[in-house]
GROMACS .gro file of C-alpha atoms in nm:
model
  182
    1UNK     CA    1   0.000   0.000   0.000
    2UNK     CA    2   0.131   0.342  -0.097
    3UNK     CA    3   0.189   0.585   0.187
    4UNK     CA    4   0.018   0.921   0.202
    5UNK     CA    5   0.190   1.215   0.037
    6UNK     CA    6   0.243   1.540   0.225
    7UNK     CA    7   0.102   1.824   0.020
    8UNK     CA    8   0.166   2.190   0.097
    9UNK     CA    9  -0.045   2.450  -0.079
   10UNK     CA   10   0.106   2.799  -0.088
   11UNK     CA   11  -0.181   3.044  -0.135
   12UNK     CA   12  -0.052   3.379  -0.259
   13UNK     CA   13  -0.364   3.591  -0.231
   14UNK     CA   14  -0.415   3.850   0.041
   15UNK     CA   15  -0.792   3.823   0.002
   16UNK     CA   16  -0.941   3.603   0.270
   17UNK     CA   17  -1.199   3.371   0.111
   18UNK     CA   18  -1.123   3.519  -0.230
   19UNK     CA   19  -1.125   3.333  -0.560
   20UNK     CA   20  -0.773   3.194  -0.522
   21UNK     CA   21  -0.847   3.072  -0.170
   22UNK     CA   22  -1.167   2.903  -0.289
   23UNK     CA   23  -0.983   2.729  -0.574
   24UNK     CA   24  -0.710   2.613  -0.335
   25UNK     CA   25  -0.972   2.494  -0.085
   26UNK     CA   26  -1.144   2.287  -0.353
   27UNK     CA   27  -0.811   2.127  -0.449
   28UNK     CA   28  -0.729   2.066  -0.081
   29UNK     CA   29  -1.062   1.893  -0.018
   30UNK     CA   30  -0.999   1.651  -0.303
   31UNK     CA   31  -0.636   1.594  -0.210
   32UNK     CA   32  -0.725   1.529   0.156
   33UNK     CA   33  -0.913   1.215   0.053
   34UNK     CA   34  -0.581   1.031   0.011
   35UNK     CA   35  -0.309   1.261   0.147
   36UNK     CA   36  -0.197   1.490   0.427
   37UNK     CA   37  -0.267   1.847   0.317
   38UNK     CA   38  -0.160   2.176   0.468
   39UNK     CA   39  -0.256   2.513   0.326
   40UNK     CA   40  -0.032   2.809   0.398
   41UNK     CA   41  -0.166   3.156   0.331
   42UNK     CA   42   0.150   3.354   0.265
   43UNK     CA   43  -0.037   3.672   0.359
   44UNK     CA   44  -0.051   3.539   0.716
   45UNK     CA   45   0.330   3.528   0.728
   46UNK     CA   46   0.571   3.818   0.738
   47UNK     CA   47   0.829   3.726   0.478
   48UNK     CA   48   1.078   3.977   0.348
   49UNK     CA   49   1.205   3.953  -0.009
   50UNK     CA   50   1.541   3.790  -0.077
   51UNK     CA   51   1.822   4.044  -0.082
   52UNK     CA   52   2.052   3.826  -0.293
   53UNK     CA   53   2.334   3.860  -0.039
   54UNK     CA   54   2.407   3.483  -0.050
   55UNK     CA   55   2.486   3.478   0.323
   56UNK     CA   56   2.268   3.165   0.348
   57UNK     CA   57   2.524   2.980   0.138
   58UNK     CA   58   2.791   3.018   0.409
   59UNK     CA   59   2.593   3.047   0.733
   60UNK     CA   60   2.546   2.744   0.955
   61UNK     CA   61   2.232   2.555   0.864
   62UNK     CA   62   2.193   2.785   0.564
   63UNK     CA   63   2.018   3.032   0.792
   64UNK     CA   64   1.905   3.352   0.629
   65UNK     CA   65   2.012   3.666   0.813
   66UNK     CA   66   1.653   3.792   0.797
   67UNK     CA   67   1.449   3.705   1.104
   68UNK     CA   68   1.099   3.650   0.976
   69UNK     CA   69   0.835   3.382   0.920
   70UNK     CA   70   1.019   3.219   0.632
   71UNK     CA   71   1.180   2.979   0.881
   72UNK     CA   72   0.832   2.838   0.952
   73UNK     CA   73   0.763   2.800   0.580
   74UNK     CA   74   1.098   2.624   0.526
   75UNK     CA   75   0.999   2.371   0.792
   76UNK     CA   76   0.665   2.302   0.625
   77UNK     CA   77   0.829   2.266   0.283
   78UNK     CA   78   1.099   2.036   0.419
   79UNK     CA   79   0.844   1.756   0.468
   80UNK     CA   80   0.641   1.819   0.152
   81UNK     CA   81   0.630   1.563  -0.128
   82UNK     CA   82   0.413   1.793  -0.339
   83UNK     CA   83   0.388   2.172  -0.341
   84UNK     CA   84   0.097   2.347  -0.506
   85UNK     CA   85   0.128   2.714  -0.596
   86UNK     CA   86  -0.204   2.901  -0.586
   87UNK     CA   87  -0.203   3.264  -0.687
   88UNK     CA   88  -0.398   3.546  -0.840
   89UNK     CA   89  -0.231   3.689  -1.150
   90UNK     CA   90  -0.094   4.040  -1.111
   91UNK     CA   91   0.062   4.188  -1.424
   92UNK     CA   92   0.128   3.838  -1.564
   93UNK     CA   93   0.301   3.715  -1.248
   94UNK     CA   94   0.220   3.565  -0.911
   95UNK     CA   95   0.140   3.793  -0.619
   96UNK     CA   96   0.423   3.987  -0.455
   97UNK     CA   97   0.371   3.801  -0.128
   98UNK     CA   98   0.409   3.464  -0.298
   99UNK     CA   99   0.700   3.584  -0.509
  100UNK     CA  100   0.885   3.683  -0.191
  101UNK     CA  101   0.845   3.327  -0.057
  102UNK     CA  102   0.953   3.173  -0.388
  103UNK     CA  103   1.258   3.400  -0.412
  104UNK     CA  104   1.361   3.305  -0.058
  105UNK     CA  105   1.395   2.948  -0.190
  106UNK     CA  106   1.719   3.071  -0.347
  107UNK     CA  107   1.856   2.946  -0.015
  108UNK     CA  108   2.041   2.610  -0.038
  109UNK     CA  109   1.816   2.483   0.241
  110UNK     CA  110   1.593   2.380  -0.050
  111UNK     CA  111   1.838   2.094  -0.112
  112UNK     CA  112   1.712   1.933   0.209
  113UNK     CA  113   1.354   1.919   0.081
  114UNK     CA  114   1.213   1.587  -0.038
  115UNK     CA  115   0.988   1.761  -0.288
  116UNK     CA  116   0.916   1.560  -0.605
  117UNK     CA  117   0.613   1.727  -0.763
  118UNK     CA  118   0.456   2.068  -0.824
  119UNK     CA  119   0.106   2.186  -0.903
  120UNK     CA  120  -0.031   2.519  -1.019
  121UNK     CA  121  -0.362   2.692  -0.946
  122UNK     CA  122  -0.404   3.037  -1.102
  123UNK     CA  123  -0.685   3.290  -1.104
  124UNK     CA  124  -0.698   3.594  -1.329
  125UNK     CA  125  -0.948   3.871  -1.390
  126UNK     CA  126  -0.874   3.904  -1.763
  127UNK     CA  127  -0.994   3.670  -2.037
  128UNK     CA  128  -0.671   3.691  -2.238
  129UNK     CA  129  -0.564   3.364  -2.397
  130UNK     CA  130  -0.199   3.420  -2.297
  131UNK     CA  131  -0.277   3.546  -1.944
  132UNK     CA  132  -0.095   3.264  -1.767
  133UNK     CA  133   0.195   3.212  -2.010
  134UNK     CA  134   0.470   3.392  -1.813
  135UNK     CA  135   0.387   3.204  -1.493
  136UNK     CA  136   0.363   2.872  -1.676
  137UNK     CA  137   0.705   2.935  -1.830
  138UNK     CA  138   0.858   2.994  -1.483
  139UNK     CA  139   0.675   2.686  -1.352
  140UNK     CA  140   0.819   2.466  -1.629
  141UNK     CA  141   1.169   2.610  -1.592
  142UNK     CA  142   1.158   2.545  -1.216
  143UNK     CA  143   1.051   2.185  -1.274
  144UNK     CA  144   1.325   2.135  -1.532
  145UNK     CA  145   1.593   2.288  -1.309
  146UNK     CA  146   1.503   2.080  -1.003
  147UNK     CA  147   1.390   1.764  -1.186
  148UNK     CA  148   1.034   1.788  -1.057
  149UNK     CA  149   0.717   1.641  -1.203
  150UNK     CA  150   0.395   1.837  -1.261
  151UNK     CA  151   0.074   1.708  -1.106
  152UNK     CA  152  -0.118   1.944  -1.334
  153UNK     CA  153  -0.275   2.285  -1.322
  154UNK     CA  154  -0.609   2.458  -1.304
  155UNK     CA  155  -0.628   2.800  -1.467
  156UNK     CA  156  -0.928   3.026  -1.420
  157UNK     CA  157  -0.988   3.337  -1.631
  158UNK     CA  158  -1.248   3.609  -1.595
  159UNK     CA  159  -1.285   3.613  -1.215
  160UNK     CA  160  -1.217   3.947  -1.056
  161UNK     CA  161  -1.441   4.018  -0.759
  162UNK     CA  162  -1.454   3.802  -0.447
  163UNK     CA  163  -1.689   3.514  -0.513
  164UNK     CA  164  -1.684   3.536  -0.894
  165UNK     CA  165  -1.542   3.183  -0.903
  166UNK     CA  166  -1.841   3.031  -0.724
  167UNK     CA  167  -2.013   2.786  -0.955
  168UNK     CA  168  -1.721   2.780  -1.201
  169UNK     CA  169  -1.639   2.435  -1.344
  170UNK     CA  170  -1.275   2.486  -1.249
  171UNK     CA  171  -1.365   2.434  -0.882
  172UNK     CA  172  -1.467   2.079  -0.965
  173UNK     CA  173  -1.160   2.042  -1.184
  174UNK     CA  174  -0.939   2.147  -0.889
  175UNK     CA  175  -1.118   1.903  -0.658
  176UNK     CA  176  -1.070   1.621  -0.907
  177UNK     CA  177  -0.703   1.708  -0.956
  178UNK     CA  178  -0.654   1.685  -0.579
  179UNK     CA  179  -0.853   1.362  -0.553
  180UNK     CA  180  -0.644   1.204  -0.831
  181UNK     CA  181  -0.332   1.219  -0.611
  182UNK     CA  182  -0.314   0.872  -0.456
   0.00000   0.00000   0.00000
C-alpha cells in the first residue's frame, strides 16, 4: 500500500476567502481524501524579499540573516512531497507576497527538501488567452531545473471580484485534480 503524500499549498492571495483561496480549498478537499494536506496563506506570514546577499550559502544551517516567518515556511516545505502554488495573476506574475516566498527558496536549504512534484492553481481577472503564459514558463523552468514532475494545473480566467469563481467548473476540476493524487 502506498503511503500518504504530504502536500503543501502555498496560497498567494491576500484576500481572505477570495477566488484563489476558494480554488485552493477545492483542491485541498480533493487531495485530503488520500493525502496529508496543509494550506499556507503567505499573507498570514511576514516574509521579506530575498536580498541576494548569499549569506545563506555560508551560514550554519543555511540560515538567512533575515528574522521572519520564512523559517516556519521552510519547515513546512521540508516535509512536503508535493507543493501546489495558488495565486492570483498580477501583471502576468504571481502575487508579490508569494514571489517573496519563492525567491527566498534561493537558499540552499531547498536541497534538504524531499519535494518531487509541483502543481499550479491560477486565477486571473482578464480573459486573455496568454494570461498565464509567463507564470507557466517559470513553472516549467523550475521543474526542469530541479527535476520535478507536474501534477497538473487549473487555470481560471475572468474572475475578478470576491466570489466570482463560485459555480465555475474549475472548482470541480481542482477538486478532481486533488482527488487524483493517490
